[in-house]
Amino acid sequence: GENVEQHPSTLSVQEGDSAVIKCTYSDSASNYFPWYKQELGKGPQLIIDIRSNVGEKKDQRIAVTLNKTAKHFSLHITETQPEDSAVYFCAASIKAGGTSYGKLTFGQGTILTVHP
Amino acid sequence: NAGVMQNPRHLVRRRGQEARLRCSPMKGHSHVYWYRQLPEEGLKFMVYLQKENIIDESGMPKERFSAEFPKEGPSILRIQQVVRGDSAAYFCASSVGTRGSEQFFGPGTRLTVL
């Protein structure tokens, strides 16, 4: 089955700096890659996603890149703010033909701390 | 509020009791996924359901755990004869299905087994 590895496990940055979180996946059939932000005591919140037919996607201060050949994808947060502090999870999923997307396989998570 | 709803938010059970966790998907969503998050760990897939059908239960323990998503009403994750190792946060997510890929998560049910 699919295996997703995420690094680093913790990341500490100063406000205004950039933060980068990297993930690798094992199953070349995976074609959907979402990123989730989880705050303490809450459910994961989808912040951005990318499909395998796209190499990069950007939404304001957040961007995701995908390298299908190397089977890795990354989350980039620019101009970080203290409210960006949370746990971030990458995930991978497969959509087969006309069926719906199946289960998400998650990375282990990255604890991001943004210091004021 | 059209988000995914889960109840109860917190559930305390003694060993050997049954736990029932409920999930109401977002309006218009017919696909439900259940995930478990152990302390300090990521989320692990358990089961994927559509109305009245189990699509993928590859992550569900073989014994004591069951899930359903009836034609009417919420999806239910049922854990029989709970043990301390079942203590975790259980999250439900929903999606529109074939027309979309995004899974939106509920706030979770935190189960504590004494």
Tab-separated table of C-alpha atoms in Angstrom:
chain	number	residue	atom	x	y	z
A	1	GLY	CA	0.000	0.000	0.000
A	2	GLU	CA	0.869	3.680	-0.116
A	3	ASN	CA	3.394	5.083	2.334
A	4	VAL	CA	3.913	8.808	2.906
A	5	GLU	CA	6.966	10.183	4.669
A	6	GLN	CA	6.997	13.776	5.945
A	7	HIS	CA	9.893	15.964	7.080
A	8	PRO	CA	10.757	17.719	9.258
A	9	SER	CA	8.775	16.600	12.291
A	10	THR	CA	9.218	20.025	13.906
A	11	LEU	CA	9.982	23.389	12.336
A	12	SER	CA	10.607	26.651	14.141
A	13	VAL	CA	10.811	29.952	12.235
A	14	GLN	CA	10.726	33.661	12.942
A	15	GLU	CA	7.714	35.667	11.899
A	16	GLY	CA	8.129	36.783	8.305
A	17	ASP	CA	10.406	33.911	7.333
A	18	SER	CA	9.424	31.137	4.927
A	19	ALA	CA	8.638	27.573	5.947
A	20	VAL	CA	8.998	24.475	3.769
A	21	ILE	CA	7.645	21.009	4.545
A	22	LYS	CA	8.473	18.048	2.330
A	23	CYS	CA	6.741	14.733	1.686
A	24	THR	CA	7.558	11.675	-0.360
A	25	TYR	CA	5.145	8.953	-1.448
A	26	SER	CA	5.677	5.398	-2.592
A	27	ASP	CA	2.756	4.537	-4.897
A	28	SER	CA	3.198	6.009	-8.386
A	29	ALA	CA	-0.575	5.621	-8.907
A	30	SER	CA	-1.287	8.351	-6.335
A	31	ASN	CA	-2.692	11.360	-8.127
A	32	TYR	CA	-4.141	13.677	-5.501
A	33	PHE	CA	-2.117	15.406	-2.783
A	34	PRO	CA	-3.833	17.599	-0.177
A	35	TRP	CA	-2.313	19.475	2.734
A	36	TYR	CA	-4.107	19.904	6.028
A	37	LYS	CA	-3.577	22.239	8.967
A	38	GLN	CA	-4.617	20.998	12.399
A	39	GLU	CA	-4.875	23.270	15.404
A	40	LEU	CA	-4.953	21.918	18.921
A	41	GLY	CA	-8.223	20.166	19.720
A	42	LYS	CA	-9.644	20.637	16.233
A	43	GLY	CA	-10.115	18.608	13.082
A	44	PRO	CA	-7.775	18.891	10.084
A	45	GLN	CA	-8.521	21.806	7.790
A	46	LEU	CA	-7.798	21.533	4.067
A	47	ILE	CA	-5.515	24.425	3.085
A	48	ILE	CA	-4.369	23.524	-0.411
A	49	ASP	CA	-4.223	20.532	-2.733
A	50	ILE	CA	-2.672	19.535	-6.023
A	51	ARG	CA	-3.415	16.925	-8.643
A	52	SER	CA	-0.859	14.947	-10.589
A	53	ASN	CA	-1.442	16.817	-13.833
A	54	VAL	CA	-0.172	20.038	-12.236
A	55	GLY	CA	3.354	20.838	-11.084
A	56	GLU	CA	2.666	23.826	-8.873
A	57	LYS	CA	-0.269	25.611	-7.286
A	58	LYS	CA	-0.354	28.831	-5.289
A	59	ASP	CA	-2.925	30.430	-3.019
A	60	GLN	CA	-1.809	33.732	-1.482
A	61	ARG	CA	1.036	32.885	0.954
A	62	ILE	CA	0.775	29.145	0.437
A	63	ALA	CA	2.141	27.125	-2.475
A	64	VAL	CA	2.530	23.436	-3.204
A	65	THR	CA	4.896	21.822	-5.701
A	66	LEU	CA	4.787	18.286	-7.052
A	67	ASN	CA	7.553	16.250	-8.681
A	68	LYS	CA	5.923	13.082	-10.026
A	69	THR	CA	9.193	11.598	-11.252
A	70	ALA	CA	10.809	11.834	-7.830
A	71	LYS	CA	7.495	11.165	-6.067
A	72	HIS	CA	7.724	14.085	-3.727
A	73	PHE	CA	5.702	17.182	-3.005
A	74	SER	CA	6.278	20.202	-0.806
A	75	LEU	CA	4.357	22.905	1.028
A	76	HIS	CA	5.764	26.421	1.015
A	77	ILE	CA	4.483	29.119	3.374
A	78	THR	CA	5.857	32.616	2.840
A	79	GLU	CA	5.746	35.598	5.209
A	80	THR	CA	4.827	33.356	8.112
A	81	GLN	CA	2.651	34.704	10.918
A	82	PRO	CA	2.160	33.453	14.495
A	83	GLU	CA	-1.318	32.210	13.541
A	84	ASP	CA	0.324	29.823	11.074
A	85	SER	CA	1.562	27.851	14.104
A	86	ALA	CA	-0.113	24.429	13.960
A	87	VAL	CA	0.494	20.824	12.891
A	88	TYR	CA	0.608	20.353	9.122
A	89	PHE	CA	-0.112	17.040	7.421
A	90	CYS	CA	0.483	15.998	3.856
A	91	ALA	CA	-1.540	13.189	2.321
A	92	ALA	CA	-1.867	11.160	-0.868
A	93	SER	CA	-4.825	9.501	-2.553
A	94	ILE	CA	-5.751	7.667	-5.735
A	95	LYS	CA	-8.642	8.319	-8.077
A	96	ALA	CA	-9.140	5.326	-10.336
A	97	GLY	CA	-11.064	5.833	-13.563
A	98	GLY	CA	-14.640	6.927	-13.021
A	99	THR	CA	-14.667	6.083	-9.367
A	100	SER	CA	-14.344	8.470	-6.493
A	101	TYR	CA	-11.161	9.230	-4.595
A	102	GLY	CA	-10.319	6.669	-2.018
A	103	LYS	CA	-8.678	6.881	1.342
A	104	LEU	CA	-6.086	9.460	2.250
A	105	THR	CA	-2.702	8.192	3.446
A	106	PHE	CA	-1.213	10.806	5.758
A	107	GLY	CA	2.324	11.763	6.616
A	108	GLN	CA	3.383	11.864	10.249
A	109	GLY	CA	2.868	15.610	10.596
A	110	THR	CA	5.068	18.678	11.101
A	111	ILE	CA	4.714	20.901	14.150
A	112	LEU	CA	5.279	24.443	12.876
A	113	THR	CA	6.016	27.169	15.402
A	114	VAL	CA	6.219	30.778	14.243
A	115	HIS	CA	7.898	33.044	16.785
A	116	PRO	CA	6.781	36.706	16.904
B	1	ASN	CA	-23.299	25.755	9.612
B	2	ALA	CA	-22.906	23.363	6.710
B	3	GLY	CA	-19.756	21.669	8.008
B	4	VAL	CA	-19.209	18.054	8.994
B	5	MET	CA	-20.729	17.394	12.384
B	6	GLN	CA	-19.600	14.785	14.870
B	7	ASN	CA	-21.014	13.846	18.225
B	8	PRO	CA	-20.289	13.426	20.930
B	9	ARG	CA	-17.164	15.572	21.010
B	10	HIS	CA	-15.868	13.738	24.053
B	11	LEU	CA	-16.761	10.220	25.137
B	12	VAL	CA	-15.578	8.348	28.205
B	13	ARG	CA	-16.098	4.609	28.454
B	14	ARG	CA	-14.924	1.892	30.817
B	15	ARG	CA	-13.209	-1.169	29.473
B	16	GLY	CA	-15.718	-3.611	28.018
B	17	GLN	CA	-18.380	-1.013	27.219
B	18	GLU	CA	-19.549	-0.003	23.767
B	19	ALA	CA	-18.774	3.299	22.061
B	20	ARG	CA	-20.950	4.805	19.333
B	21	LEU	CA	-19.592	7.725	17.342
B	22	ARG	CA	-21.807	9.690	14.970
B	23	CYS	CA	-20.990	11.689	11.866
B	24	SER	CA	-23.267	13.864	9.756
B	25	PRO	CA	-21.604	14.784	6.443
B	26	MET	CA	-21.718	18.179	4.808
B	27	LYS	CA	-24.881	18.954	2.889
B	28	GLY	CA	-24.710	17.388	-0.551
B	29	HIS	CA	-21.955	14.949	0.421
B	30	SER	CA	-22.706	11.247	0.065
B	31	HIS	CA	-19.280	9.803	0.905
B	32	VAL	CA	-17.955	9.384	4.432
B	33	TYR	CA	-14.501	8.407	5.647
B	34	TRP	CA	-13.438	7.551	9.205
B	35	TYR	CA	-9.888	8.095	10.476
B	36	ARG	CA	-8.243	7.483	13.842
B	37	GLN	CA	-5.549	9.649	15.374
B	38	LEU	CA	-3.539	8.269	18.243
B	39	PRO	CA	-1.758	10.740	20.532
B	40	GLU	CA	1.266	12.364	18.871
B	41	GLU	CA	0.586	10.534	15.596
B	42	GLY	CA	-0.895	11.178	12.191
B	43	LEU	CA	-4.288	10.107	10.981
B	44	LYS	CA	-4.864	6.515	9.947
B	45	PHE	CA	-7.635	5.503	7.560
B	46	MET	CA	-10.251	3.115	8.909
B	47	VAL	CA	-13.238	2.869	6.566
B	48	TYR	CA	-14.883	4.524	3.559
B	49	LEU	CA	-18.648	4.396	3.086
B	50	GLN	CA	-21.325	5.589	0.751
B	51	LYS	CA	-24.995	5.490	1.600
B	52	GLU	CA	-25.812	1.890	2.583
B	53	ASN	CA	-22.482	0.599	1.212
B	54	ILE	CA	-19.011	-0.038	2.605
B	55	ILE	CA	-16.536	0.820	-0.155
B	56	ASP	CA	-13.223	0.198	1.612
B	57	GLU	CA	-12.732	-1.168	5.120
B	58	SER	CA	-9.078	-2.095	4.742
B	59	GLY	CA	-8.062	0.003	7.744
B	60	MET	CA	-10.687	-1.306	10.107
B	61	PRO	CA	-9.616	-3.754	12.840
B	62	LYS	CA	-11.144	-7.165	12.169
B	63	GLU	CA	-12.819	-7.469	15.523
B	64	ARG	CA	-14.962	-5.172	17.669
B	65	PHE	CA	-15.176	-2.358	15.098
B	66	SER	CA	-18.015	-1.780	12.650
B	67	ALA	CA	-19.344	1.126	10.611
B	68	GLU	CA	-22.520	1.961	8.776
B	69	PHE	CA	-23.986	4.797	6.765
B	70	PRO	CA	-27.728	4.199	6.482
B	71	LYS	CA	-30.039	5.686	3.897
B	72	GLU	CA	-31.367	8.056	6.508
B	73	GLY	CA	-29.376	9.507	9.374
B	74	PRO	CA	-25.722	9.856	10.281
B	75	SER	CA	-22.855	7.475	9.770
B	76	ILE	CA	-22.069	5.440	12.890
B	77	LEU	CA	-18.711	4.037	13.981
B	78	ARG	CA	-19.275	1.393	16.629
B	79	ILE	CA	-16.617	-0.031	18.904
B	80	GLN	CA	-17.634	-2.987	21.021
B	81	GLN	CA	-15.916	-4.073	24.246
B	82	VAL	CA	-13.563	-1.113	24.234
B	83	VAL	CA	-9.991	-1.479	25.507
B	84	ARG	CA	-7.550	1.212	26.645
B	85	GLY	CA	-5.756	1.046	23.298
B	86	ASP	CA	-8.923	2.352	21.624
B	87	SER	CA	-8.390	5.735	23.299
B	88	ALA	CA	-7.847	8.167	20.443
B	89	ALA	CA	-9.422	10.940	18.437
B	90	TYR	CA	-11.768	9.663	15.760
B	91	PHE	CA	-12.352	11.930	12.796
B	92	CYS	CA	-14.972	11.747	10.117
B	93	ALA	CA	-14.546	13.348	6.707
B	94	SER	CA	-17.001	13.732	3.856
B	95	SER	CA	-16.753	14.391	0.139
B	96	VAL	CA	-19.133	14.784	-2.779
B	97	GLY	CA	-17.799	11.589	-4.327
B	98	THR	CA	-17.042	11.090	-7.994
B	99	ARG	CA	-17.353	14.753	-8.854
B	100	GLY	CA	-14.787	15.909	-6.332
B	101	SER	CA	-11.783	14.851	-4.363
B	102	GLU	CA	-11.661	17.133	-1.360
B	103	GLN	CA	-12.344	15.555	1.993
B	104	PHE	CA	-13.600	17.905	4.675
B	105	PHE	CA	-13.116	16.884	8.271
B	106	GLY	CA	-15.303	17.211	11.309
B	107	PRO	CA	-14.067	18.325	14.749
B	108	GLY	CA	-13.575	14.745	15.923
B	109	THR	CA	-14.696	12.613	18.849
B	110	ARG	CA	-12.142	12.118	21.576
B	111	LEU	CA	-12.634	8.703	23.123
B	112	THR	CA	-11.123	7.934	26.490
B	113	VAL	CA	-11.253	4.392	27.818
B	114	LEU	CA	-10.770	4.088	31.562
